[in-house]
Amino acid sequence: MMPRYDDTSPETIKKQIVFATIVLVGTVFMLNFFVPNADLILAERIFQASVAATVVVVYWPDAKAAWRSESPERGDYLIVGVTLGWCATFCQAIFSVVFRLAGMPLWFTNIDANSLWILMSAISGIMHIVAPGAVDGVVPRRNRIVLGLGMGVAVMGICIVLWTRPDISTYLEACRFFLEDTASWFLGLLDRAAAGAWSWFA
């Protein structure tokens, strides 16, 4: 039975989220059999940009008030973090749409503006981590440890990648069929599974 949209109980909200997820994932999965990946991803990016813009518009007044607050509370950190994160998502989605519509020029992947929304996303994550400490002024020890470890892994990863410049093209090419046409790979997997099961009874 479908959940009532006007019922705000926790159980109903959870059901609505699960239902929406199943509908979206199921729709994309079915379309993947009939629509070329390039067109499907372009449509998904446009949908993503629209949802992100909606979130930013809804949260913007509260985010502005939270930013100006002289004594921010736990929710203020989360509101600003959510707004920044979805701003970054909107920018990334629009970037992808423009990139695909322009014929995917390689130089466009290295424009300076990329750094802006990448850092916005990172700052948003940090604000989500420190938010629990906004009430008593002290970020929980566990969160501080995780944040420190995360920053350490980030710095180490940056140093390793920039120093070694690993060539992963061989590995990527090996996964190309699966990544490029997952639907065909899935159907092939089903065919092989069915053939294997049939051989047991043949």
PDB file of C-alpha atoms in Angstrom:
ATOM      1  CA  MET A   1       0.000   0.000   0.000  1.00  0.00           C
ATOM      2  CA  MET A   2       1.355   3.428  -0.955  1.00  0.00           C
ATOM      3  CA  PRO A   3       2.115   5.769   1.976  1.00  0.00           C
ATOM      4  CA  ARG A   4      -0.083   8.842   2.437  1.00  0.00           C
ATOM      5  CA  TYR A   5       1.768  11.969   1.364  1.00  0.00           C
ATOM      6  CA  ASP A   6       0.187  14.069   4.155  1.00  0.00           C
ATOM      7  CA  ASP A   7       1.088  11.671   6.986  1.00  0.00           C
ATOM      8  CA  THR A   8       4.172  13.038   8.778  1.00  0.00           C
ATOM      9  CA  SER A   9       4.802  10.128  11.144  1.00  0.00           C
ATOM     10  CA  PRO A  10       8.398   8.768  11.110  1.00  0.00           C
ATOM     11  CA  GLU A  11       7.272   5.399   9.771  1.00  0.00           C
ATOM     12  CA  THR A  12       5.442   6.994   6.846  1.00  0.00           C
ATOM     13  CA  ILE A  13       8.337   9.312   6.030  1.00  0.00           C
ATOM     14  CA  LYS A  14      10.672   6.309   5.900  1.00  0.00           C
ATOM     15  CA  LYS A  15       8.238   4.472   3.615  1.00  0.00           C
ATOM     16  CA  GLN A  16       8.004   7.511   1.337  1.00  0.00           C
ATOM     17  CA  ILE A  17      11.788   7.697   1.034  1.00  0.00           C
ATOM     18  CA  VAL A  18      12.070   3.983   0.275  1.00  0.00           C
ATOM     19  CA  PHE A  19       9.190   4.165  -2.213  1.00  0.00           C
ATOM     20  CA  ALA A  20      10.701   7.168  -4.031  1.00  0.00           C
ATOM     21  CA  THR A  21      14.095   5.451  -4.165  1.00  0.00           C
ATOM     22  CA  ILE A  22      12.615   2.260  -5.613  1.00  0.00           C
ATOM     23  CA  VAL A  23      10.656   4.229  -8.237  1.00  0.00           C
ATOM     24  CA  LEU A  24      13.674   6.295  -9.326  1.00  0.00           C
ATOM     25  CA  VAL A  25      16.146   3.408  -9.400  1.00  0.00           C
ATOM     26  CA  GLY A  26      13.623   1.126 -11.095  1.00  0.00           C
ATOM     27  CA  THR A  27      12.791   3.739 -13.734  1.00  0.00           C
ATOM     28  CA  VAL A  28      16.451   4.344 -14.550  1.00  0.00           C
ATOM     29  CA  PHE A  29      17.146   0.603 -14.634  1.00  0.00           C
ATOM     30  CA  MET A  30      14.313  -0.001 -17.110  1.00  0.00           C
ATOM     31  CA  LEU A  31      15.230   2.977 -19.293  1.00  0.00           C
ATOM     32  CA  ASN A  32      18.808   1.729 -19.411  1.00  0.00           C
ATOM     33  CA  PHE A  33      17.681  -1.107 -21.680  1.00  0.00           C
ATOM     34  CA  PHE A  34      16.173   1.230 -24.284  1.00  0.00           C
ATOM     35  CA  VAL A  35      17.884   4.628 -23.991  1.00  0.00           C
ATOM     36  CA  PRO A  36      21.568   5.194 -24.895  1.00  0.00           C
ATOM     37  CA  ASN A  37      23.737   5.807 -21.845  1.00  0.00           C
ATOM     38  CA  ALA A  38      24.805   9.243 -23.076  1.00  0.00           C
ATOM     39  CA  ASP A  39      21.199  10.447 -23.320  1.00  0.00           C
ATOM     40  CA  LEU A  40      20.214   8.824 -20.037  1.00  0.00           C
ATOM     41  CA  ILE A  41      23.101  10.388 -18.120  1.00  0.00           C
ATOM     42  CA  LEU A  42      22.396  13.786 -19.679  1.00  0.00           C
ATOM     43  CA  ALA A  43      18.759  13.528 -18.575  1.00  0.00           C
ATOM     44  CA  GLU A  44      19.824  12.429 -15.082  1.00  0.00           C
ATOM     45  CA  ARG A  45      22.213  15.361 -14.774  1.00  0.00           C
ATOM     46  CA  ILE A  46      19.468  17.804 -15.751  1.00  0.00           C
ATOM     47  CA  PHE A  47      17.169  16.174 -13.193  1.00  0.00           C
ATOM     48  CA  GLN A  48      19.940  16.354 -10.587  1.00  0.00           C
ATOM     49  CA  ALA A  49      20.525  20.048 -11.291  1.00  0.00           C
ATOM     50  CA  SER A  50      16.802  20.777 -10.937  1.00  0.00           C
ATOM     51  CA  VAL A  51      16.560  18.952  -7.605  1.00  0.00           C
ATOM     52  CA  ALA A  52      19.731  20.631  -6.320  1.00  0.00           C
ATOM     53  CA  ALA A  53      18.465  24.078  -7.316  1.00  0.00           C
ATOM     54  CA  THR A  54      15.178  23.377  -5.534  1.00  0.00           C
ATOM     55  CA  VAL A  55      17.001  22.407  -2.334  1.00  0.00           C
ATOM     56  CA  VAL A  56      19.151  25.554  -2.466  1.00  0.00           C
ATOM     57  CA  VAL A  57      16.118  27.801  -3.017  1.00  0.00           C
ATOM     58  CA  VAL A  58      14.271  26.187  -0.092  1.00  0.00           C
ATOM     59  CA  TYR A  59      17.243  26.332   2.288  1.00  0.00           C
ATOM     60  CA  TRP A  60      18.702  29.689   1.213  1.00  0.00           C
ATOM     61  CA  PRO A  61      16.718  31.987   3.588  1.00  0.00           C
ATOM     62  CA  ASP A  62      17.534  29.795   6.593  1.00  0.00           C
ATOM     63  CA  ALA A  63      21.156  29.419   5.506  1.00  0.00           C
ATOM     64  CA  LYS A  64      21.525  33.192   5.218  1.00  0.00           C
ATOM     65  CA  ALA A  65      20.018  33.670   8.677  1.00  0.00           C
ATOM     66  CA  ALA A  66      22.248  30.939  10.118  1.00  0.00           C
ATOM     67  CA  TRP A  67      25.351  32.516   8.571  1.00  0.00           C
ATOM     68  CA  ARG A  68      24.505  35.883  10.140  1.00  0.00           C
ATOM     69  CA  SER A  69      23.723  34.399  13.551  1.00  0.00           C
ATOM     70  CA  GLU A  70      26.061  35.600  16.318  1.00  0.00           C
ATOM     71  CA  SER A  71      25.471  32.444  18.379  1.00  0.00           C
ATOM     72  CA  PRO A  72      25.057  29.579  15.888  1.00  0.00           C
ATOM     73  CA  GLU A  73      23.331  26.415  17.019  1.00  0.00           C
ATOM     74  CA  ARG A  74      23.726  22.808  15.908  1.00  0.00           C
ATOM     75  CA  GLY A  75      21.069  23.197  13.213  1.00  0.00           C
ATOM     76  CA  ASP A  76      22.741  26.300  11.787  1.00  0.00           C
ATOM     77  CA  TYR A  77      25.882  24.378  10.898  1.00  0.00           C
ATOM     78  CA  LEU A  78      23.825  21.689   9.209  1.00  0.00           C
ATOM     79  CA  ILE A  79      21.684  24.181   7.286  1.00  0.00           C
ATOM     80  CA  VAL A  80      24.711  26.030   5.915  1.00  0.00           C
ATOM     81  CA  GLY A  81      26.427  22.715   5.176  1.00  0.00           C
ATOM     82  CA  VAL A  82      23.397  21.359   3.332  1.00  0.00           C
ATOM     83  CA  THR A  83      23.076  24.550   1.283  1.00  0.00           C
ATOM     84  CA  LEU A  84      26.768  24.574   0.348  1.00  0.00           C
ATOM     85  CA  GLY A  85      26.694  20.889  -0.519  1.00  0.00           C
ATOM     86  CA  TRP A  86      23.715  21.220  -2.839  1.00  0.00           C
ATOM     87  CA  CYS A  87      25.169  24.381  -4.400  1.00  0.00           C
ATOM     88  CA  ALA A  88      28.205  22.269  -5.250  1.00  0.00           C
ATOM     89  CA  THR A  89      25.988  19.491  -6.598  1.00  0.00           C
ATOM     90  CA  PHE A  90      24.109  21.980  -8.785  1.00  0.00           C
ATOM     91  CA  CYS A  91      27.368  23.371 -10.185  1.00  0.00           C
ATOM     92  CA  GLN A  92      28.739  19.895 -10.887  1.00  0.00           C
ATOM     93  CA  ALA A  93      25.527  18.851 -12.632  1.00  0.00           C
ATOM     94  CA  ILE A  94      25.460  21.967 -14.825  1.00  0.00           C
ATOM     95  CA  PHE A  95      29.154  21.454 -15.588  1.00  0.00           C
ATOM     96  CA  SER A  96      28.421  17.911 -16.756  1.00  0.00           C
ATOM     97  CA  VAL A  97      25.488  19.044 -18.922  1.00  0.00           C
ATOM     98  CA  VAL A  98      27.559  21.771 -20.581  1.00  0.00           C
ATOM     99  CA  PHE A  99      30.488  19.380 -21.007  1.00  0.00           C
ATOM    100  CA  ARG A 100      28.359  16.783 -22.791  1.00  0.00           C
ATOM    101  CA  LEU A 101      26.453  19.251 -24.949  1.00  0.00           C
ATOM    102  CA  ALA A 102      29.736  20.869 -26.030  1.00  0.00           C
ATOM    103  CA  GLY A 103      31.152  17.570 -27.288  1.00  0.00           C
ATOM    104  CA  MET A 104      33.193  16.813 -24.155  1.00  0.00           C
ATOM    105  CA  PRO A 105      36.255  19.013 -24.850  1.00  0.00           C
ATOM    106  CA  LEU A 106      39.190  17.855 -22.726  1.00  0.00           C
ATOM    107  CA  TRP A 107      40.330  21.383 -21.797  1.00  0.00           C
ATOM    108  CA  PHE A 108      36.967  22.039 -20.131  1.00  0.00           C
ATOM    109  CA  THR A 109      37.676  19.403 -17.465  1.00  0.00           C
ATOM    110  CA  ASN A 110      40.562  21.503 -16.120  1.00  0.00           C
ATOM    111  CA  ILE A 111      38.910  24.920 -15.810  1.00  0.00           C
ATOM    112  CA  ASP A 112      39.543  26.934 -12.641  1.00  0.00           C
ATOM    113  CA  ALA A 113      35.863  26.963 -11.684  1.00  0.00           C
ATOM    114  CA  ASN A 114      36.049  23.227 -10.964  1.00  0.00           C
ATOM    115  CA  SER A 115      38.014  23.983  -7.798  1.00  0.00           C
ATOM    116  CA  LEU A 116      35.189  26.189  -6.527  1.00  0.00           C
ATOM    117  CA  TRP A 117      32.477  23.537  -6.316  1.00  0.00           C
ATOM    118  CA  ILE A 118      34.896  20.802  -5.305  1.00  0.00           C
ATOM    119  CA  LEU A 119      35.958  22.859  -2.273  1.00  0.00           C
ATOM    120  CA  MET A 120      32.341  23.843  -1.569  1.00  0.00           C
ATOM    121  CA  SER A 121      31.498  20.159  -1.316  1.00  0.00           C
ATOM    122  CA  ALA A 122      34.457  19.503   1.007  1.00  0.00           C
ATOM    123  CA  ILE A 123      33.570  22.452   3.268  1.00  0.00           C
ATOM    124  CA  SER A 124      29.987  21.211   3.406  1.00  0.00           C
ATOM    125  CA  GLY A 125      31.204  17.827   4.644  1.00  0.00           C
ATOM    126  CA  ILE A 126      33.364  19.434   7.335  1.00  0.00           C
ATOM    127  CA  MET A 127      30.418  21.492   8.569  1.00  0.00           C
ATOM    128  CA  HIS A 128      28.334  18.327   8.873  1.00  0.00           C
ATOM    129  CA  ILE A 129      31.084  16.697  10.950  1.00  0.00           C
ATOM    130  CA  VAL A 130      31.515  19.606  13.397  1.00  0.00           C
ATOM    131  CA  ALA A 131      27.769  20.294  13.731  1.00  0.00           C
ATOM    132  CA  PRO A 132      27.216  17.981  16.773  1.00  0.00           C
ATOM    133  CA  GLY A 133      29.598  20.138  18.801  1.00  0.00           C
ATOM    134  CA  ALA A 134      27.744  23.374  18.156  1.00  0.00           C
ATOM    135  CA  VAL A 135      25.535  23.006  21.259  1.00  0.00           C
ATOM    136  CA  ASP A 136      28.201  22.855  23.957  1.00  0.00           C
ATOM    137  CA  GLY A 137      31.030  24.384  21.941  1.00  0.00           C
ATOM    138  CA  VAL A 138      33.074  21.181  21.832  1.00  0.00           C
ATOM    139  CA  VAL A 139      33.143  18.867  18.833  1.00  0.00           C
ATOM    140  CA  PRO A 140      32.829  15.241  20.052  1.00  0.00           C
ATOM    141  CA  ARG A 141      36.177  13.459  20.337  1.00  0.00           C
ATOM    142  CA  ARG A 142      35.108  10.745  17.893  1.00  0.00           C
ATOM    143  CA  ASN A 143      34.207  13.352  15.266  1.00  0.00           C
ATOM    144  CA  ARG A 144      37.512  15.163  15.766  1.00  0.00           C
ATOM    145  CA  ILE A 145      39.435  11.910  15.357  1.00  0.00           C
ATOM    146  CA  VAL A 146      37.503  10.966  12.214  1.00  0.00           C
ATOM    147  CA  LEU A 147      37.966  14.471  10.789  1.00  0.00           C
ATOM    148  CA  GLY A 148      41.699  14.331  11.499  1.00  0.00           C
ATOM    149  CA  LEU A 149      42.012  10.892   9.916  1.00  0.00           C
ATOM    150  CA  GLY A 150      40.002  12.045   6.909  1.00  0.00           C
ATOM    151  CA  MET A 151      42.232  15.067   6.401  1.00  0.00           C
ATOM    152  CA  GLY A 152      45.313  12.872   6.804  1.00  0.00           C
ATOM    153  CA  VAL A 153      44.074  10.383   4.210  1.00  0.00           C
ATOM    154  CA  ALA A 154      43.232  13.274   1.874  1.00  0.00           C
ATOM    155  CA  VAL A 155      46.714  14.800   2.140  1.00  0.00           C
ATOM    156  CA  MET A 156      48.401  11.406   1.762  1.00  0.00           C
ATOM    157  CA  GLY A 157      46.239  10.555  -1.249  1.00  0.00           C
ATOM    158  CA  ILE A 158      46.988  13.881  -2.918  1.00  0.00           C
ATOM    159  CA  CYS A 159      50.733  13.450  -2.371  1.00  0.00           C
ATOM    160  CA  ILE A 160      50.760   9.860  -3.666  1.00  0.00           C
ATOM    161  CA  VAL A 161      48.724  10.622  -6.789  1.00  0.00           C
ATOM    162  CA  LEU A 162      50.600  13.811  -7.700  1.00  0.00           C
ATOM    163  CA  TRP A 163      53.983  12.184  -7.021  1.00  0.00           C
ATOM    164  CA  THR A 164      53.435   8.858  -8.797  1.00  0.00           C
ATOM    165  CA  ARG A 165      50.904   9.886 -11.477  1.00  0.00           C
ATOM    166  CA  PRO A 166      49.669   6.273 -11.845  1.00  0.00           C
ATOM    167  CA  ASP A 167      48.471   5.191 -15.281  1.00  0.00           C
ATOM    168  CA  ILE A 168      45.207   3.335 -14.678  1.00  0.00           C
ATOM    169  CA  SER A 169      44.089   3.300 -18.310  1.00  0.00           C
ATOM    170  CA  THR A 170      44.756  -0.451 -18.622  1.00  0.00           C
ATOM    171  CA  TYR A 171      42.543  -1.248 -15.646  1.00  0.00           C
ATOM    172  CA  LEU A 172      39.862   1.142 -16.844  1.00  0.00           C
ATOM    173  CA  GLU A 173      39.839  -0.405 -20.314  1.00  0.00           C
ATOM    174  CA  ALA A 174      39.480  -3.841 -18.718  1.00  0.00           C
ATOM    175  CA  CYS A 175      36.263  -2.628 -17.058  1.00  0.00           C
ATOM    176  CA  ARG A 176      35.035  -0.738 -20.115  1.00  0.00           C
ATOM    177  CA  PHE A 177      32.347  -3.179 -21.234  1.00  0.00           C
ATOM    178  CA  PHE A 178      30.831  -3.391 -17.758  1.00  0.00           C
ATOM    179  CA  LEU A 179      30.977   0.376 -17.196  1.00  0.00           C
ATOM    180  CA  GLU A 180      29.901   1.405 -20.694  1.00  0.00           C
ATOM    181  CA  ASP A 181      26.936  -0.943 -21.052  1.00  0.00           C
ATOM    182  CA  THR A 182      25.920  -2.323 -17.670  1.00  0.00           C
ATOM    183  CA  ALA A 183      22.537  -3.472 -18.965  1.00  0.00           C
ATOM    184  CA  SER A 184      24.101  -5.772 -21.589  1.00  0.00           C
ATOM    185  CA  TRP A 185      26.569  -7.078 -19.023  1.00  0.00           C
ATOM    186  CA  PHE A 186      23.705  -7.816 -16.630  1.00  0.00           C
ATOM    187  CA  LEU A 187      21.716  -9.630 -19.326  1.00  0.00           C
ATOM    188  CA  GLY A 188      24.811 -11.636 -20.251  1.00  0.00           C
ATOM    189  CA  LEU A 189      25.263 -12.551 -16.600  1.00  0.00           C
ATOM    190  CA  LEU A 190      21.660 -13.749 -16.439  1.00  0.00           C
ATOM    191  CA  ASP A 191      22.143 -15.793 -19.627  1.00  0.00           C
ATOM    192  CA  ARG A 192      25.255 -17.454 -18.208  1.00  0.00           C
ATOM    193  CA  ALA A 193      23.507 -18.135 -14.905  1.00  0.00           C
ATOM    194  CA  ALA A 194      20.494 -19.608 -16.694  1.00  0.00           C
ATOM    195  CA  ALA A 195      22.727 -21.760 -18.901  1.00  0.00           C
ATOM    196  CA  GLY A 196      24.618 -22.985 -15.852  1.00  0.00           C
ATOM    197  CA  ALA A 197      21.405 -23.800 -14.006  1.00  0.00           C
ATOM    198  CA  TRP A 198      19.987 -25.586 -17.062  1.00  0.00           C
ATOM    199  CA  SER A 199      23.122 -27.729 -17.363  1.00  0.00           C
ATOM    200  CA  TRP A 200      22.383 -29.217 -13.948  1.00  0.00           C
ATOM    201  CA  PHE A 201      19.114 -30.658 -15.257  1.00  0.00           C
ATOM    202  CA  ALA A 202      20.257 -31.520 -18.788  1.00  0.00           C
TER     203      ALA A 202
END
